[in-house]
PDB file of C-alpha atoms in Angstrom:
ATOM      1  CA  UNK A   1      94.197  75.433 157.824  1.00  0.00           C
ATOM      2  CA  UNK A   2      95.295  71.881 158.387  1.00  0.00           C
ATOM      3  CA  UNK A   3      97.092  70.038 155.645  1.00  0.00           C
ATOM      4  CA  UNK A   4      97.241  66.356 154.950  1.00  0.00           C
ATOM      5  CA  UNK A   5      99.127  63.924 152.794  1.00  0.00           C
ATOM      6  CA  UNK A   6      97.253  61.549 150.543  1.00  0.00           C
ATOM      7  CA  UNK A   7      97.878  58.651 148.201  1.00  0.00           C
ATOM      8  CA  UNK A   8      95.482  57.560 145.478  1.00  0.00           C
ATOM      9  CA  UNK A   9      96.269  54.200 143.892  1.00  0.00           C
ATOM     10  CA  UNK A  10      94.524  51.933 141.414  1.00  0.00           C
ATOM     11  CA  UNK A  11      94.486  48.137 141.811  1.00  0.00           C
ATOM     12  CA  UNK A  12      93.188  45.412 139.527  1.00  0.00           C
ATOM     13  CA  UNK A  13      90.799  42.629 140.578  1.00  0.00           C
ATOM     14  CA  UNK A  14      93.728  40.516 141.829  1.00  0.00           C
ATOM     15  CA  UNK A  15      94.977  43.330 144.062  1.00  0.00           C
ATOM     16  CA  UNK A  16      98.007  44.176 141.907  1.00  0.00           C
ATOM     17  CA  UNK A  17      99.002  47.828 141.689  1.00  0.00           C
ATOM     18  CA  UNK A  18      98.132  49.350 138.310  1.00  0.00           C
ATOM     19  CA  UNK A  19      98.605  53.101 138.749  1.00  0.00           C
ATOM     20  CA  UNK A  20      99.713  55.735 141.248  1.00  0.00           C
ATOM     21  CA  UNK A  21      97.529  58.779 140.741  1.00  0.00           C
ATOM     22  CA  UNK A  22      98.766  60.527 143.858  1.00  0.00           C
ATOM     23  CA  UNK A  23     101.599  59.374 146.108  1.00  0.00           C
ATOM     24  CA  UNK A  24     102.101  60.848 149.568  1.00  0.00           C
ATOM     25  CA  UNK A  25     101.257  64.316 148.266  1.00  0.00           C
ATOM     26  CA  UNK A  26     100.411  67.326 150.399  1.00  0.00           C
ATOM     27  CA  UNK A  27      96.812  68.554 150.053  1.00  0.00           C
ATOM     28  CA  UNK A  28      94.567  71.010 151.854  1.00  0.00           C
ATOM     29  CA  UNK A  29      91.784  69.276 153.770  1.00  0.00           C
ATOM     30  CA  UNK A  30      89.386  72.110 152.973  1.00  0.00           C
ATOM     31  CA  UNK A  31      89.441  71.608 149.206  1.00  0.00           C
ATOM     32  CA  UNK A  32      87.791  69.093 146.922  1.00  0.00           C
ATOM     33  CA  UNK A  33      90.524  67.163 145.182  1.00  0.00           C
ATOM     34  CA  UNK A  34      90.044  66.110 141.569  1.00  0.00           C
ATOM     35  CA  UNK A  35      92.120  63.574 139.709  1.00  0.00           C
ATOM     36  CA  UNK A  36      91.869  61.957 136.300  1.00  0.00           C
ATOM     37  CA  UNK A  37      92.880  58.463 135.254  1.00  0.00           C
ATOM     38  CA  UNK A  38      92.971  57.680 131.547  1.00  0.00           C
ATOM     39  CA  UNK A  39      93.526  53.955 131.965  1.00  0.00           C
ATOM     40  CA  UNK A  40      97.315  54.124 131.798  1.00  0.00           C
ATOM     41  CA  UNK A  41      99.184  51.425 133.708  1.00  0.00           C
ATOM     42  CA  UNK A  42     101.929  53.475 135.361  1.00  0.00           C
ATOM     43  CA  UNK A  43     103.642  50.311 136.575  1.00  0.00           C
ATOM     44  CA  UNK A  44     104.515  48.894 133.157  1.00  0.00           C
ATOM     45  CA  UNK A  45     103.819  51.928 130.953  1.00  0.00           C
ATOM     46  CA  UNK A  46     101.004  50.349 128.935  1.00  0.00           C
ATOM     47  CA  UNK A  47      97.243  50.581 129.228  1.00  0.00           C
ATOM     48  CA  UNK A  48      95.082  48.691 131.680  1.00  0.00           C
ATOM     49  CA  UNK A  49      93.001  45.878 130.247  1.00  0.00           C
ATOM     50  CA  UNK A  50      89.234  45.724 130.207  1.00  0.00           C
ATOM     51  CA  UNK A  51      87.873  44.802 133.622  1.00  0.00           C
ATOM     52  CA  UNK A  52      87.056  46.025 137.111  1.00  0.00           C
ATOM     53  CA  UNK A  53      89.487  48.121 139.177  1.00  0.00           C
ATOM     54  CA  UNK A  54      89.614  49.528 142.680  1.00  0.00           C
ATOM     55  CA  UNK A  55      90.674  53.111 143.420  1.00  0.00           C
ATOM     56  CA  UNK A  56      91.960  53.343 147.014  1.00  0.00           C
ATOM     57  CA  UNK A  57      92.490  56.641 148.851  1.00  0.00           C
ATOM     58  CA  UNK A  58      94.638  56.893 151.987  1.00  0.00           C
ATOM     59  CA  UNK A  59      95.242  60.136 153.878  1.00  0.00           C
ATOM     60  CA  UNK A  60      96.948  61.225 157.107  1.00  0.00           C
ATOM     61  CA  UNK A  61      97.341  64.580 158.819  1.00  0.00           C
ATOM     62  CA  UNK A  62     100.553  66.546 159.007  1.00  0.00           C
ATOM     63  CA  UNK A  63     102.400  66.748 161.322  1.00  0.00           C
ATOM     64  CA  UNK A  64     100.631  64.232 163.550  1.00  0.00           C
ATOM     65  CA  UNK A  65     100.412  61.311 161.172  1.00  0.00           C
ATOM     66  CA  UNK A  66      96.828  60.409 162.078  1.00  0.00           C
ATOM     67  CA  UNK A  67      95.472  58.125 159.362  1.00  0.00           C
ATOM     68  CA  UNK A  68      91.969  58.216 157.997  1.00  0.00           C
ATOM     69  CA  UNK A  69      90.247  54.948 157.061  1.00  0.00           C
ATOM     70  CA  UNK A  70      90.977  53.842 153.508  1.00  0.00           C
ATOM     71  CA  UNK A  71      88.228  54.785 151.094  1.00  0.00           C
ATOM     72  CA  UNK A  72      87.614  52.716 147.973  1.00  0.00           C
ATOM     73  CA  UNK A  73      85.556  53.047 144.814  1.00  0.00           C
ATOM     74  CA  UNK A  74      85.110  50.637 141.929  1.00  0.00           C
ATOM     75  CA  UNK A  75      85.724  51.687 138.341  1.00  0.00           C
ATOM     76  CA  UNK A  76      85.350  49.638 135.166  1.00  0.00           C
ATOM     77  CA  UNK A  77      87.243  49.783 131.899  1.00  0.00           C
ATOM     78  CA  UNK A  78      84.852  48.609 129.203  1.00  0.00           C
ATOM     79  CA  UNK A  79      86.236  48.939 125.684  1.00  0.00           C
ATOM     80  CA  UNK A  80      84.018  46.420 123.897  1.00  0.00           C
ATOM     81  CA  UNK A  81      80.438  47.173 122.993  1.00  0.00           C
ATOM     82  CA  UNK A  82      77.290  45.336 124.063  1.00  0.00           C
ATOM     83  CA  UNK A  83      76.477  41.950 122.523  1.00  0.00           C
ATOM     84  CA  UNK A  84      73.456  42.235 120.256  1.00  0.00           C
ATOM     85  CA  UNK A  85      71.728  39.454 118.312  1.00  0.00           C
ATOM     86  CA  UNK A  86      68.758  39.277 115.954  1.00  0.00           C
ATOM     87  CA  UNK A  87      66.516  36.458 114.744  1.00  0.00           C
ATOM     88  CA  UNK A  88      63.817  36.743 112.065  1.00  0.00           C
ATOM     89  CA  UNK A  89      60.655  34.798 112.873  1.00  0.00           C
ATOM     90  CA  UNK A  90      58.143  35.172 110.009  1.00  0.00           C
ATOM     91  CA  UNK A  91      54.543  34.772 111.122  1.00  0.00           C
ATOM     92  CA  UNK A  92      53.112  31.700 109.346  1.00  0.00           C
ATOM     93  CA  UNK A  93      49.581  32.913 109.974  1.00  0.00           C
ATOM     94  CA  UNK A  94      50.187  36.220 108.233  1.00  0.00           C
ATOM     95  CA  UNK A  95      53.128  35.818 105.909  1.00  0.00           C
ATOM     96  CA  UNK A  96      53.617  39.545 105.329  1.00  0.00           C
ATOM     97  CA  UNK A  97      54.590  40.194 108.978  1.00  0.00           C
ATOM     98  CA  UNK A  98      57.786  39.325 110.799  1.00  0.00           C
ATOM     99  CA  UNK A  99      58.421  38.940 114.520  1.00  0.00           C
ATOM    100  CA  UNK A 100      61.962  40.182 115.145  1.00  0.00           C
ATOM    101  CA  UNK A 101      63.570  38.596 118.186  1.00  0.00           C
ATOM    102  CA  UNK A 102      66.584  40.381 119.663  1.00  0.00           C
ATOM    103  CA  UNK A 103      68.781  40.094 122.742  1.00  0.00           C
ATOM    104  CA  UNK A 104      70.836  42.679 124.631  1.00  0.00           C
ATOM    105  CA  UNK A 105      73.815  41.619 126.744  1.00  0.00           C
ATOM    106  CA  UNK A 106      76.932  43.238 128.163  1.00  0.00           C
ATOM    107  CA  UNK A 107      79.766  42.296 130.501  1.00  0.00           C
ATOM    108  CA  UNK A 108      79.377  45.306 132.783  1.00  0.00           C
ATOM    109  CA  UNK A 109      76.222  47.234 131.880  1.00  0.00           C
ATOM    110  CA  UNK A 110      72.787  46.146 133.053  1.00  0.00           C
ATOM    111  CA  UNK A 111      71.191  48.690 130.753  1.00  0.00           C
ATOM    112  CA  UNK A 112      71.763  49.450 127.084  1.00  0.00           C
ATOM    113  CA  UNK A 113      70.977  52.895 125.646  1.00  0.00           C
ATOM    114  CA  UNK A 114      70.564  54.490 122.212  1.00  0.00           C
ATOM    115  CA  UNK A 115      69.000  51.285 120.897  1.00  0.00           C
ATOM    116  CA  UNK A 116      67.652  51.437 117.355  1.00  0.00           C
ATOM    117  CA  UNK A 117      66.042  48.737 115.206  1.00  0.00           C
ATOM    118  CA  UNK A 118      65.786  49.395 111.473  1.00  0.00           C
ATOM    119  CA  UNK A 119      64.955  47.590 108.256  1.00  0.00           C
ATOM    120  CA  UNK A 120      67.461  48.482 105.523  1.00  0.00           C
ATOM    121  CA  UNK A 121      68.012  47.911 101.851  1.00  0.00           C
ATOM    122  CA  UNK A 122      71.246  46.161 100.943  1.00  0.00           C
ATOM    123  CA  UNK A 123      72.630  49.582  99.947  1.00  0.00           C
ATOM    124  CA  UNK A 124      71.956  50.928 103.450  1.00  0.00           C
ATOM    125  CA  UNK A 125      68.823  52.933 102.622  1.00  0.00           C
ATOM    126  CA  UNK A 126      66.237  52.839 105.403  1.00  0.00           C
ATOM    127  CA  UNK A 127      63.110  50.834 104.582  1.00  0.00           C
ATOM    128  CA  UNK A 128      61.485  51.242 107.992  1.00  0.00           C
ATOM    129  CA  UNK A 129      62.538  52.367 111.463  1.00  0.00           C
ATOM    130  CA  UNK A 130      60.918  50.135 114.088  1.00  0.00           C
ATOM    131  CA  UNK A 131      62.204  52.283 116.964  1.00  0.00           C
ATOM    132  CA  UNK A 132      65.165  54.505 117.758  1.00  0.00           C
ATOM    133  CA  UNK A 133      66.965  56.047 120.731  1.00  0.00           C
ATOM    134  CA  UNK A 134      65.396  53.907 123.451  1.00  0.00           C
ATOM    135  CA  UNK A 135      66.964  52.311 126.530  1.00  0.00           C
ATOM    136  CA  UNK A 136      66.312  48.843 127.934  1.00  0.00           C
ATOM    137  CA  UNK A 137      67.711  46.420 130.476  1.00  0.00           C
ATOM    138  CA  UNK A 138      69.734  43.494 129.175  1.00  0.00           C
ATOM    139  CA  UNK A 139      67.506  40.601 128.155  1.00  0.00           C
ATOM    140  CA  UNK A 140      65.433  39.185 125.310  1.00  0.00           C
ATOM    141  CA  UNK A 141      62.776  41.199 123.453  1.00  0.00           C
ATOM    142  CA  UNK A 142      60.643  41.099 120.336  1.00  0.00           C
ATOM    143  CA  UNK A 143      59.012  43.544 117.932  1.00  0.00           C
ATOM    144  CA  UNK A 144      56.783  43.027 114.926  1.00  0.00           C
ATOM    145  CA  UNK A 145      57.397  44.459 111.451  1.00  0.00           C
ATOM    146  CA  UNK A 146      54.365  44.490 109.183  1.00  0.00           C
ATOM    147  CA  UNK A 147      56.449  44.227 106.003  1.00  0.00           C
ATOM    148  CA  UNK A 148      55.796  47.844 104.974  1.00  0.00           C
ATOM    149  CA  UNK A 149      58.209  50.659 104.156  1.00  0.00           C
ATOM    150  CA  UNK A 150      58.309  54.298 105.258  1.00  0.00           C
ATOM    151  CA  UNK A 151      55.499  55.122 102.791  1.00  0.00           C
ATOM    152  CA  UNK A 152      53.303  52.331 104.202  1.00  0.00           C
ATOM    153  CA  UNK A 153      53.743  50.262 101.038  1.00  0.00           C
ATOM    154  CA  UNK A 154      54.330  46.531 101.129  1.00  0.00           C
ATOM    155  CA  UNK A 155      57.937  45.591 100.441  1.00  0.00           C
ATOM    156  CA  UNK A 156      58.173  43.605  97.207  1.00  0.00           C
ATOM    157  CA  UNK A 157      58.281  39.840  97.284  1.00  0.00           C
ATOM    158  CA  UNK A 158      61.802  38.326  97.044  1.00  0.00           C
ATOM    159  CA  UNK A 159      63.371  41.647  98.107  1.00  0.00           C
ATOM    160  CA  UNK A 160      66.649  41.290 100.017  1.00  0.00           C
ATOM    161  CA  UNK A 161      66.665  43.452 103.155  1.00  0.00           C
ATOM    162  CA  UNK A 162      68.652  43.705 106.365  1.00  0.00           C
ATOM    163  CA  UNK A 163      67.456  43.843 109.955  1.00  0.00           C
ATOM    164  CA  UNK A 164      69.863  46.032 111.919  1.00  0.00           C
ATOM    165  CA  UNK A 165      70.064  46.748 115.658  1.00  0.00           C
ATOM    166  CA  UNK A 166      72.468  49.171 117.312  1.00  0.00           C
ATOM    167  CA  UNK A 167      73.097  49.946 120.983  1.00  0.00           C
ATOM    168  CA  UNK A 168      75.464  51.739 123.353  1.00  0.00           C
ATOM    169  CA  UNK A 169      76.743  50.570 126.747  1.00  0.00           C
ATOM    170  CA  UNK A 170      77.572  52.626 129.832  1.00  0.00           C
ATOM    171  CA  UNK A 171      81.164  53.043 128.614  1.00  0.00           C
ATOM    172  CA  UNK A 172      79.993  54.684 125.401  1.00  0.00           C
ATOM    173  CA  UNK A 173      80.882  51.682 123.234  1.00  0.00           C
ATOM    174  CA  UNK A 174      78.538  51.141 120.277  1.00  0.00           C
ATOM    175  CA  UNK A 175      77.714  47.788 118.701  1.00  0.00           C
ATOM    176  CA  UNK A 176      75.889  47.011 115.464  1.00  0.00           C
ATOM    177  CA  UNK A 177      74.369  43.670 114.480  1.00  0.00           C
ATOM    178  CA  UNK A 178      72.938  43.086 111.005  1.00  0.00           C
ATOM    179  CA  UNK A 179      70.922  40.122 109.742  1.00  0.00           C
ATOM    180  CA  UNK A 180      70.340  39.538 106.027  1.00  0.00           C
ATOM    181  CA  UNK A 181      66.744  38.536 105.211  1.00  0.00           C
ATOM    182  CA  UNK A 182      64.928  37.831 101.935  1.00  0.00           C
ATOM    183  CA  UNK A 183      61.238  38.688 101.815  1.00  0.00           C
ATOM    184  CA  UNK A 184      59.186  35.711 100.663  1.00  0.00           C
ATOM    185  CA  UNK A 185      55.385  35.917 100.629  1.00  0.00           C
ATOM    186  CA  UNK A 186      54.730  32.836  98.500  1.00  0.00           C
ATOM    187  CA  UNK A 187      54.080  29.505 100.232  1.00  0.00           C
ATOM    188  CA  UNK A 188      56.060  26.470  99.059  1.00  0.00           C
ATOM    189  CA  UNK A 189      54.518  24.692  96.074  1.00  0.00           C
ATOM    190  CA  UNK A 190      54.209  20.921  96.121  1.00  0.00           C
ATOM    191  CA  UNK A 191      53.436  19.265  92.781  1.00  0.00           C
ATOM    192  CA  UNK A 192      53.979  16.134  90.729  1.00  0.00           C
ATOM    193  CA  UNK A 193      52.844  13.717  93.399  1.00  0.00           C
ATOM    194  CA  UNK A 194      53.156  10.117  92.198  1.00  0.00           C
ATOM    195  CA  UNK A 195      52.451   6.736  93.782  1.00  0.00           C
ATOM    196  CA  UNK A 196      54.087   3.713  92.118  1.00  0.00           C
ATOM    197  CA  UNK A 197      52.259   1.438  92.033  1.00  0.00           C
ATOM    198  CA  UNK A 198      49.060   3.182  93.072  1.00  0.00           C
ATOM    199  CA  UNK A 199      47.464  -0.203  93.783  1.00  0.00           C
ATOM    200  CA  UNK A 200      49.446  -2.610  95.919  1.00  0.00           C
ATOM    201  CA  UNK A 201      48.847  -5.819  97.873  1.00  0.00           C
ATOM    202  CA  UNK A 202      48.615  -6.611 101.554  1.00  0.00           C
ATOM    203  CA  UNK A 203      49.916  -3.885 103.878  1.00  0.00           C
ATOM    204  CA  UNK A 204      53.219  -4.833 105.462  1.00  0.00           C
ATOM    205  CA  UNK A 205      54.195  -7.228 102.655  1.00  0.00           C
ATOM    206  CA  UNK A 206      54.267  -4.794  99.757  1.00  0.00           C
ATOM    207  CA  UNK A 207      54.577  -1.036  99.392  1.00  0.00           C
ATOM    208  CA  UNK A 208      53.972   1.902  97.131  1.00  0.00           C
ATOM    209  CA  UNK A 209      56.742   4.362  96.342  1.00  0.00           C
ATOM    210  CA  UNK A 210      55.710   8.020  96.757  1.00  0.00           C
ATOM    211  CA  UNK A 211      57.493  10.861  95.000  1.00  0.00           C
ATOM    212  CA  UNK A 212      56.821  14.598  94.835  1.00  0.00           C
ATOM    213  CA  UNK A 213      58.463  17.844  93.773  1.00  0.00           C
TER     214      UNK A 213
END
């Protein structure tokens, strides 16, 4: 059985050494080698920052010293969750319904998982679950809420509720975004319209003052 020596090192995006996982160590070339890196920076003793890193593997045979080409693989430390936003867009043509606009974004993931969109009371009780446990690519989306609760009853006028979206990125980080909304079915009321004076002279040389509430 031939043996080899191998080094496994981690570099940041600038090419600076971050960690030595294996340094000129003897291994058997017939075995699968497994190593773990927990994000520790072995150079300064701290932890590596969020970002992209390169794991480089170099090996050469004993006793001949024949080198194999360097193999590299990219790894990412992602310790912040996806960026989620919500916007309420009530439908003016049917005031009981709401179009909920939401966006999914992330620094390193192109796909967000475990996405859930819920309508909540201010005490956290679930009014309605729009969807749960789905996956989607980053981007902008929309869903419609018909203004009804879990029992298919219309939520009371002037009720304060919360729209909440949650999602998980490829690193397992979870984000939650909550938007406070007050249900309002009544259209605005315009009254007390006055024109003073209600009869006036030539247009352009006199005017009438309009007031309303």
